Coordinates of C-alpha atoms in Angstrom, one line a residue:
M1 CA -47.1 7.4 32.3
T2 CA -44.5 8.3 34.1
Q3 CA -44.0 11.2 36.6
R4 CA -42.9 14.7 34.1
G5 CA -39.0 15.8 35.1
V6 CA -37.7 18.8 33.7
I7 CA -34.3 19.9 31.9
D8 CA -32.2 22.0 31.2
R9 CA -34.2 23.5 27.7
R10 CA -32.2 26.4 27.8
T11 CA -28.9 24.7 26.9
M12 CA -31.0 21.9 24.8
L13 CA -32.2 25.5 22.6
R14 CA -28.6 27.0 22.4
G15 CA -28.2 24.3 19.3
A16 CA -32.0 24.3 18.4
A17 CA -32.8 27.2 16.2
A18 CA -29.6 26.0 13.5
L19 CA -30.8 22.2 13.7
A20 CA -31.5 22.3 9.8
A21 CA -28.7 23.9 8.9
F22 CA -26.4 22.1 11.2
S23 CA -27.5 18.6 10.1
G24 CA -26.9 19.7 6.3
L25 CA -23.0 21.2 7.4
T26 CA -22.8 17.4 9.2
A27 CA -23.4 15.8 5.8
A28 CA -21.7 18.0 3.7
C29 CA -18.6 17.4 6.0
G30 CA -18.6 13.9 6.4
G31 CA -19.0 14.2 9.9
R32 CA -22.4 11.8 9.0
Q33 CA -22.8 9.1 6.5
D34 CA -26.5 8.6 5.1
V35 CA -28.1 4.8 4.4
A36 CA -27.6 3.6 1.4
R37 CA -31.1 4.0 -0.8
V38 CA -31.7 0.7 -3.1
A39 CA -32.8 0.8 -6.9
T40 CA -36.3 -0.8 -6.5
D41 CA -39.9 -0.2 -7.5
D42 CA -40.7 -1.3 -4.1
R43 CA -41.4 1.6 -2.0
W44 CA -41.7 -0.1 0.9
R45 CA -37.7 -1.8 0.4
Q46 CA -35.9 1.2 -0.8
F47 CA -34.0 1.5 2.2
A48 CA -33.2 -2.3 2.8
G49 CA -30.2 -2.5 4.6
A50 CA -30.8 0.5 7.0
T51 CA -31.1 0.1 10.8
V52 CA -33.8 2.5 12.4
N53 CA -33.5 3.4 16.1
F54 CA -36.8 3.8 18.0
V55 CA -36.2 5.4 21.8
S56 CA -40.1 5.2 23.5
E57 CA -41.3 5.2 26.8
N58 CA -42.5 1.3 28.1
T59 CA -45.7 1.4 26.9
A60 CA -47.9 -1.4 25.6
P61 CA -48.1 -1.2 22.0
T62 CA -44.2 -0.5 22.2
A63 CA -43.7 -3.8 23.8
A64 CA -46.0 -5.3 21.4
I65 CA -44.0 -3.7 18.1
A66 CA -41.0 -5.4 20.2
A67 CA -42.2 -9.2 20.7
N68 CA -43.4 -8.9 17.1
L69 CA -40.8 -7.1 14.4
R70 CA -40.5 -9.9 11.9
P71 CA -43.5 -8.3 9.9
F72 CA -41.7 -4.8 9.6
T73 CA -38.4 -6.6 8.5
E74 CA -40.0 -8.9 6.0
L75 CA -41.7 -5.6 4.4
T76 CA -38.6 -3.4 4.5
G77 CA -35.5 -5.1 4.8
I78 CA -34.6 -2.1 7.9
H79 CA -33.6 -3.6 11.1
V80 CA -35.3 -1.8 14.3
N81 CA -33.7 -1.0 17.2
I82 CA -35.9 -0.2 20.2
I83 CA -34.9 1.7 23.2
T84 CA -37.2 2.0 26.6
L85 CA -36.8 4.6 29.1
E86 CA -38.2 6.3 31.8
L87 CA -40.0 9.4 30.2
T88 CA -37.7 11.8 31.8
A89 CA -34.4 9.6 31.1
L90 CA -35.7 9.7 27.5
V91 CA -36.5 13.4 27.4
Q92 CA -33.3 13.9 28.2
K93 CA -31.2 11.9 25.9
V94 CA -33.8 12.9 22.8
A95 CA -32.9 16.8 23.8
L96 CA -29.6 16.5 24.0
D97 CA -29.5 14.7 20.9
L98 CA -31.3 17.6 18.9
A99 CA -29.1 20.0 20.3
G100 CA -26.5 18.2 19.4
G101 CA -26.9 18.0 15.6
E102 CA -27.4 14.5 15.9
S103 CA -29.8 11.3 15.0
Q104 CA -28.8 8.6 17.3
Y105 CA -32.2 8.2 17.7
H106 CA -34.5 8.7 14.4
V107 CA -37.7 7.9 15.7
I108 CA -38.9 9.4 19.3
Y109 CA -42.0 8.7 21.2
A110 CA -42.7 12.6 21.5
D111 CA -44.6 12.8 25.0
P112 CA -47.1 16.1 23.9
Y113 CA -45.5 18.1 26.8
Q114 CA -42.1 17.2 27.6
V115 CA -41.0 16.0 23.8
L116 CA -43.5 17.8 21.4
A117 CA -44.0 21.2 23.2
P118 CA -40.5 22.1 23.7
Y119 CA -38.5 20.8 21.1
S120 CA -41.2 20.7 18.1
K121 CA -38.6 22.9 16.0
G122 CA -36.5 20.1 15.8
L123 CA -39.0 17.8 14.6
V124 CA -40.1 16.5 11.1
D125 CA -43.1 18.0 10.1
L126 CA -44.8 14.9 8.8
R127 CA -47.2 16.1 6.5
E128 CA -44.2 16.4 4.0
L129 CA -43.2 12.7 4.0
A130 CA -46.9 11.6 3.8
N131 CA -47.2 13.1 0.4
D132 CA -43.8 12.3 -1.1
P133 CA -44.7 10.3 -4.0
R134 CA -41.3 8.3 -3.5
L135 CA -42.7 7.2 -0.2
P136 CA -45.5 5.3 0.9
G137 CA -48.4 7.6 2.1
I138 CA -50.5 6.9 4.8
E139 CA -53.5 4.2 4.8
G140 CA -56.5 5.8 4.8
G141 CA -54.6 9.3 5.2
F142 CA -54.7 11.5 8.6
G143 CA -58.2 11.7 9.0
D144 CA -58.3 7.9 9.9
F145 CA -56.3 9.2 13.2
I146 CA -59.3 10.0 15.8
P147 CA -59.3 13.8 15.2
T148 CA -59.1 14.8 19.0
Q149 CA -55.9 12.7 19.1
L150 CA -54.2 13.7 16.0
D151 CA -54.3 17.4 17.6
A152 CA -54.1 16.5 20.8
V153 CA -50.3 14.7 20.3
G154 CA -49.4 16.1 16.5
R155 CA -49.7 19.4 16.4
F156 CA -48.4 22.5 18.4
G157 CA -49.1 26.1 17.4
G158 CA -50.2 25.9 13.6
D159 CA -50.9 23.0 11.0
A160 CA -48.5 21.0 11.4
V161 CA -48.1 17.2 12.2
Y162 CA -45.1 16.7 14.1
A163 CA -46.0 12.9 15.5
L164 CA -48.6 10.6 14.9
P165 CA -51.3 9.3 16.7
Y166 CA -49.1 5.9 18.5
D167 CA -51.1 5.3 22.2
C168 CA -54.0 7.4 24.3
P169 CA -54.3 5.9 27.5
T170 CA -57.6 8.5 28.8
I171 CA -59.6 7.9 32.3
V172 CA -62.7 6.3 32.4
W173 CA -64.8 5.5 35.3
Q174 CA -63.9 1.6 36.0
Y175 CA -66.4 -0.3 38.6
R176 CA -67.3 -3.5 39.8
A177 CA -70.4 -4.0 37.8
D178 CA -71.3 -7.2 39.7
L179 CA -71.1 -5.4 43.2
F180 CA -73.4 -2.4 41.2
A181 CA -76.0 -5.4 39.8
K182 CA -75.8 -7.1 43.1
H183 CA -76.7 -3.8 44.7
H184 CA -78.7 -2.2 42.8
D185 CA -82.5 -1.9 43.9
R186 CA -81.5 -1.5 47.4
M187 CA -79.1 1.7 46.0
A188 CA -81.3 3.3 44.3
D189 CA -83.9 3.2 47.2
D190 CA -81.8 4.7 49.6
L191 CA -79.8 7.5 47.3
G192 CA -83.0 8.2 45.2
F193 CA -81.6 8.1 41.6
D194 CA -80.2 4.6 39.4
P195 CA -76.5 4.1 40.7
T196 CA -75.6 2.5 37.3
P197 CA -72.3 4.4 36.1
S198 CA -72.5 6.5 32.8
G199 CA -71.4 10.3 31.8
E200 CA -75.2 11.4 33.0
R201 CA -74.4 11.0 36.9
T202 CA -72.9 13.4 38.3
W203 CA -69.8 13.6 40.6
E204 CA -72.0 14.5 43.7
E205 CA -73.9 11.0 42.8
Y206 CA -70.4 9.5 42.4
Y207 CA -69.6 10.8 46.1
R208 CA -72.6 9.4 47.1
I209 CA -72.8 6.1 45.8
A210 CA -68.8 5.6 47.4
R211 CA -70.2 6.6 50.8
W212 CA -72.9 4.0 50.7
F213 CA -70.3 1.5 49.5
N214 CA -68.2 2.4 53.0
D215 CA -71.6 2.3 55.3
N216 CA -73.9 -0.6 53.7
T217 CA -71.3 -3.1 52.4
D218 CA -68.5 -5.6 53.2
D219 CA -68.2 -6.6 49.6
V220 CA -65.3 -4.1 49.6
A221 CA -63.0 -1.8 52.3
Y222 CA -64.1 1.9 50.4
G223 CA -66.7 2.9 47.8
T224 CA -64.2 4.5 45.7
G225 CA -60.2 5.0 45.4
H226 CA -58.1 7.8 43.7
Q227 CA -54.2 8.2 42.3
A228 CA -53.4 11.0 44.4
K229 CA -50.3 10.9 45.5
Q230 CA -47.9 14.1 45.4
H231 CA -47.4 13.4 41.5
D232 CA -48.0 13.6 38.5
S233 CA -51.0 11.2 38.6
L234 CA -52.7 13.7 41.3
M235 CA -52.7 16.6 38.7
C236 CA -54.3 14.1 36.1
D237 CA -57.2 12.7 38.9
F238 CA -58.5 16.3 40.0
S239 CA -58.2 17.7 36.4
N240 CA -61.0 15.6 35.7
V241 CA -63.3 17.6 38.3
L242 CA -61.8 21.0 37.3
W243 CA -62.6 21.1 34.3
S244 CA -66.6 19.1 34.7
Y245 CA -67.0 22.4 37.3
G246 CA -65.8 24.5 34.5
G247 CA -62.7 25.4 35.7
D248 CA -59.3 25.4 33.0
Y249 CA -55.7 26.2 33.6
F250 CA -56.0 28.7 31.4
G251 CA -58.3 31.1 29.5
D252 CA -59.4 29.7 25.8
G253 CA -58.1 26.2 27.6
E254 CA -59.5 23.6 24.4
R255 CA -57.2 25.4 22.0
V256 CA -54.4 25.3 24.2
G257 CA -54.8 22.1 25.0
L258 CA -55.6 20.5 21.0
Y259 CA -52.7 23.1 19.4
G260 CA -50.1 24.3 22.0
T261 CA -48.8 27.5 23.1
V262 CA -46.0 29.6 23.9
E263 CA -48.2 32.4 25.9
P264 CA -51.2 30.9 27.4
G265 CA -52.1 33.8 29.5
P266 CA -52.7 34.6 32.9
C267 CA -53.7 30.9 35.0
R268 CA -57.4 30.4 35.8
L269 CA -57.0 28.3 38.6
G270 CA -58.4 31.2 41.2
S271 CA -61.8 31.2 39.4
D272 CA -64.6 30.2 41.4
A273 CA -65.4 27.1 39.3
A274 CA -61.7 26.0 40.2
V275 CA -62.3 26.7 43.7
E276 CA -65.4 24.7 43.9
A277 CA -64.2 21.8 42.2
A278 CA -60.9 21.6 44.6
E279 CA -63.7 22.2 47.4
F280 CA -65.4 18.9 45.9
Y281 CA -62.1 17.5 45.7
Q282 CA -60.9 18.0 49.2
R283 CA -64.2 16.6 50.2
L284 CA -64.0 13.2 47.6
L285 CA -61.2 12.1 49.4
A286 CA -62.5 12.3 52.5
I287 CA -64.6 9.4 52.3
A288 CA -62.0 7.5 49.9
D289 CA -59.8 4.7 50.6
P290 CA -57.1 7.0 52.6
S291 CA -54.5 4.9 51.1
S292 CA -55.5 7.1 48.1
R293 CA -52.9 9.8 48.9
T294 CA -50.4 7.1 48.8
W295 CA -51.4 6.2 45.5
D296 CA -50.3 7.1 41.2
W297 CA -52.3 5.0 38.3
N298 CA -50.0 1.7 39.2
G299 CA -51.6 1.7 43.0
L300 CA -54.3 2.4 42.0
A301 CA -55.0 -0.1 39.5
P302 CA -54.2 -3.2 41.7
A303 CA -56.8 -1.9 44.7
L304 CA -59.8 -2.4 42.3
S305 CA -58.7 -5.9 40.8
S306 CA -57.9 -7.3 44.1
G307 CA -61.3 -6.4 45.0
R308 CA -60.3 -3.4 47.9
I309 CA -62.9 -0.8 46.1
A310 CA -65.9 -0.6 44.0
M311 CA -65.1 2.0 41.4
C312 CA -62.1 4.2 40.7
P313 CA -61.1 6.7 37.7
N314 CA -58.6 5.4 36.0
W315 CA -56.8 4.8 32.3
H316 CA -58.4 2.7 30.3
E317 CA -55.9 0.6 29.4
Y318 CA -55.7 -1.4 32.5
A319 CA -58.9 -2.7 31.6
A320 CA -56.6 -6.0 30.2
A321 CA -55.6 -6.4 34.3
N322 CA -59.1 -5.7 35.7
E323 CA -60.1 -8.9 33.3
Q324 CA -57.2 -11.2 34.0
A325 CA -57.8 -10.4 37.5
M326 CA -61.3 -11.1 37.6
P327 CA -63.2 -11.9 34.7
G328 CA -66.2 -10.5 34.1
K329 CA -66.6 -8.0 36.7
F330 CA -65.8 -4.9 35.6
A331 CA -67.7 -2.5 33.5
Y332 CA -66.5 1.4 32.1
A333 CA -68.4 4.4 31.7
P334 CA -67.0 8.2 30.9
M335 CA -66.6 10.3 33.5
P336 CA -68.8 12.0 35.7
R337 CA -70.5 15.1 35.2
G338 CA -70.1 18.5 37.1
P339 CA -71.9 21.2 36.9
V340 CA -70.8 21.8 33.2
R341 CA -69.6 18.9 31.6
S342 CA -68.1 15.1 31.6
A343 CA -64.2 15.5 31.3
N344 CA -61.9 12.5 30.9
I345 CA -57.9 13.5 30.5
F346 CA -56.6 12.1 27.9
G347 CA -53.1 10.9 28.0
G348 CA -51.9 9.6 24.7
T349 CA -48.3 10.2 22.7
G350 CA -47.4 10.2 18.8
I351 CA -44.3 9.2 17.7
A352 CA -42.1 11.4 15.6
I353 CA -38.8 11.8 13.8
N354 CA -35.8 13.4 14.6
G355 CA -35.5 16.8 12.4
N356 CA -31.3 16.4 12.2
T357 CA -32.1 12.7 10.0
L358 CA -30.5 12.6 6.7
P359 CA -32.6 12.0 3.8
N360 CA -32.3 8.7 3.9
E361 CA -32.3 7.8 7.3
R362 CA -35.7 9.9 7.0
G363 CA -37.2 8.3 4.7
A364 CA -36.4 4.5 6.4
A365 CA -37.4 6.2 9.8
W366 CA -41.0 7.4 7.5
L367 CA -41.8 3.7 6.4
F368 CA -41.4 2.8 10.7
A369 CA -43.5 5.1 12.0
N370 CA -46.0 4.8 8.5
W371 CA -45.9 1.0 9.8
A372 CA -46.0 1.5 13.8
T373 CA -49.2 3.5 13.5
S374 CA -50.7 1.4 10.5
P375 CA -54.5 -0.2 11.0
A376 CA -52.8 -3.6 10.8
T377 CA -50.4 -3.0 13.3
Q378 CA -53.3 -1.7 15.8
L379 CA -54.7 -4.2 15.5
A380 CA -52.0 -6.7 15.9
N381 CA -51.3 -4.6 18.8
L382 CA -54.4 -5.0 20.4
K383 CA -54.4 -9.1 20.4
S384 CA -50.8 -9.0 21.3
D385 CA -50.4 -11.2 24.5
A386 CA -47.5 -8.9 25.1
G387 CA -48.9 -5.4 24.8
G388 CA -52.7 -4.5 24.1
G389 CA -52.7 -0.8 23.9
T390 CA -55.9 0.5 21.9
P391 CA -55.6 2.0 18.5
T392 CA -55.9 6.0 17.5
R393 CA -57.6 4.9 14.1
T394 CA -61.2 5.1 13.3
S395 CA -61.1 2.3 10.5
V396 CA -60.0 -0.5 13.3
Y397 CA -62.8 0.7 15.8
E398 CA -64.7 -0.2 13.0
L399 CA -63.4 -3.4 11.8
P400 CA -66.3 -6.4 13.0
E401 CA -63.9 -8.4 14.7
V402 CA -62.7 -5.2 16.8
K403 CA -66.6 -4.6 17.5
R404 CA -67.5 -7.8 18.3
A405 CA -64.4 -7.5 21.0
E406 CA -66.9 -5.0 22.7
H407 CA -68.8 -7.3 24.1
R408 CA -67.4 -10.5 26.7
P409 CA -66.3 -13.3 25.8
S410 CA -63.8 -10.6 24.6
A411 CA -60.2 -11.6 23.3
M412 CA -59.3 -8.3 23.4
P413 CA -60.3 -7.0 26.5
N414 CA -59.3 -3.3 26.4
I415 CA -61.9 -2.7 23.6
L416 CA -64.6 -3.8 26.4
T417 CA -63.5 0.1 27.6
A418 CA -64.6 1.6 24.0
P419 CA -67.8 2.9 24.3
A420 CA -66.7 4.7 26.6
V421 CA -63.6 5.9 25.5
R422 CA -65.4 6.9 22.2
K423 CA -67.6 9.3 24.5
A424 CA -64.7 10.5 25.8
W425 CA -62.8 10.9 23.2
E426 CA -65.5 13.5 22.0
P427 CA -64.7 17.1 21.8
A428 CA -66.8 18.1 24.1
N429 CA -65.5 15.7 26.8
I430 CA -62.0 15.3 26.0
G431 CA -59.7 16.8 29.2
L432 CA -56.8 17.8 27.3
R433 CA -53.8 19.8 30.1
P434 CA -52.1 22.7 28.7
K435 CA -50.0 21.9 25.4
I436 CA -47.2 24.8 26.8
P437 CA -43.5 24.4 26.9
M438 CA -43.4 25.2 30.4
W439 CA -45.9 22.6 31.6
N440 CA -43.6 20.4 33.8
E441 CA -43.5 23.4 35.9
C442 CA -46.5 24.2 36.4
D443 CA -47.2 20.3 36.9
T444 CA -45.2 20.3 40.0
A445 CA -46.5 23.7 40.9
I446 CA -50.6 21.9 41.1
Y447 CA -50.2 18.7 42.3
T448 CA -48.1 20.2 44.9
Q449 CA -50.5 22.3 46.5
L450 CA -53.5 20.0 45.7
S451 CA -51.3 17.5 48.2
R452 CA -51.1 20.0 51.1
M453 CA -54.9 20.7 50.5
L454 CA -55.6 17.2 51.1
A455 CA -53.2 17.3 53.9
G456 CA -55.1 20.0 55.7
D457 CA -51.9 22.6 55.4
V458 CA -53.9 24.7 53.0
S459 CA -57.6 25.3 52.1
P460 CA -58.9 24.4 48.8
A461 CA -59.3 28.6 47.9
D462 CA -55.7 29.0 49.0
A463 CA -54.1 26.4 47.2
M464 CA -56.0 27.3 44.1
R465 CA -54.9 30.6 44.4
E466 CA -51.5 29.4 45.4
T467 CA -51.2 27.7 42.4
A468 CA -52.2 30.4 40.2
T469 CA -49.5 32.6 41.4
R470 CA -47.1 29.9 40.5
F471 CA -47.8 29.6 37.2
D472 CA -47.9 33.1 37.1
R473 CA -44.6 33.4 37.4
I474 CA -43.6 30.4 35.7
T475 CA -45.4 31.6 32.4
E476 CA -44.0 35.1 32.2
R477 CA -40.7 33.7 32.5
G478 CA -41.3 32.9 29.0
W479 CA -39.5 30.3 26.8
V480 CA -36.5 30.8 24.8
S481 CA -37.0 29.6 21.1

């Protein structure tokens, strides 16, 4: 996960409307030559000798796959080039590839907000490949993917599936279990409630726990820390509070987050619930580690794992680093509740296939995308020393060895978060930012105003109302398609 950048989408979209026609034209004119198809009854080996280019952000599953491509090569005879880029650079290169009618990148790490929402017309509907009798289908079918994740990362505006769920980082409550156990009885007496973290604790109780650590123990410097840098991370951190208070970015936020839209309607950040959430967030950050305003997720994670803070909200896949730093001293829970619900922002991404691919290129790309998201590969990633990303498949979590790993000692430390993230992924608890083509600009607007609020330059109410005004200006400009 990286800061969401903005590119010249109009330039890209001048070519997007004719992607399919342009692809066929270049093939007919000999501009590109398709890979060969081998005569074989083995559906996994029919494109042996082909090369597939996969462009990805540098994520945990990609690192694990890159470190162990031999099983795929032995299965298919296909060579895979993996190109890892910072996300903004990835989006720029993919947009140019799509606009030019090219398929330099056959398989694409399709961020829902920077790739899927603006460029879905340039991607393949994977249902066509999954149902092609000449190609291997998805083991367990689309239904084996966690449903909220398939919708959030795979769909845009309809039933088509443009990407298979590939990674699933989700913000959960991470805390020093040893310190909560050490001080449990005293905290409970002082605070008047059981301080053990869970999805039933409220944000007000989280605030009081953090302040208790500030005032009553030298075990840590601060009770809580946050990823409150003027950056995408600040939007993520605040969104958990916003949704829990009943606020949202647009009306019908569940639909906009799951399926996406080009026309989200008026922004709702000026509502009483959004202002109340901002007021609480400002108050919470006032007692948090002061360095929170300089941290994104990568700054916050070592603050927890080094013993500087007692707890924080952060992406669940930092569990492996926590366990390496202080084995056995951490635990994980769903985010606290606000007046309406517990909300846990989901940051997952899928992998897609370039719509400019020629028929056999597309088949080879499908073999890789299918294999890379298969249960066996996700289990291997989970065990990998090079990666450690957590699965997007229900069947993997149901494996006996994975269930055993949810408890210490665990050879799969990220799975220690499984009880928390399973709860977080339930429809009532998952937090989904708006899946709209213009989200990058909206993202910048919200974290800029929040940063001004935390600096004391604007009030929470003014920050929310100004952001709502900016959102409306952005979305009213519409989207060229």
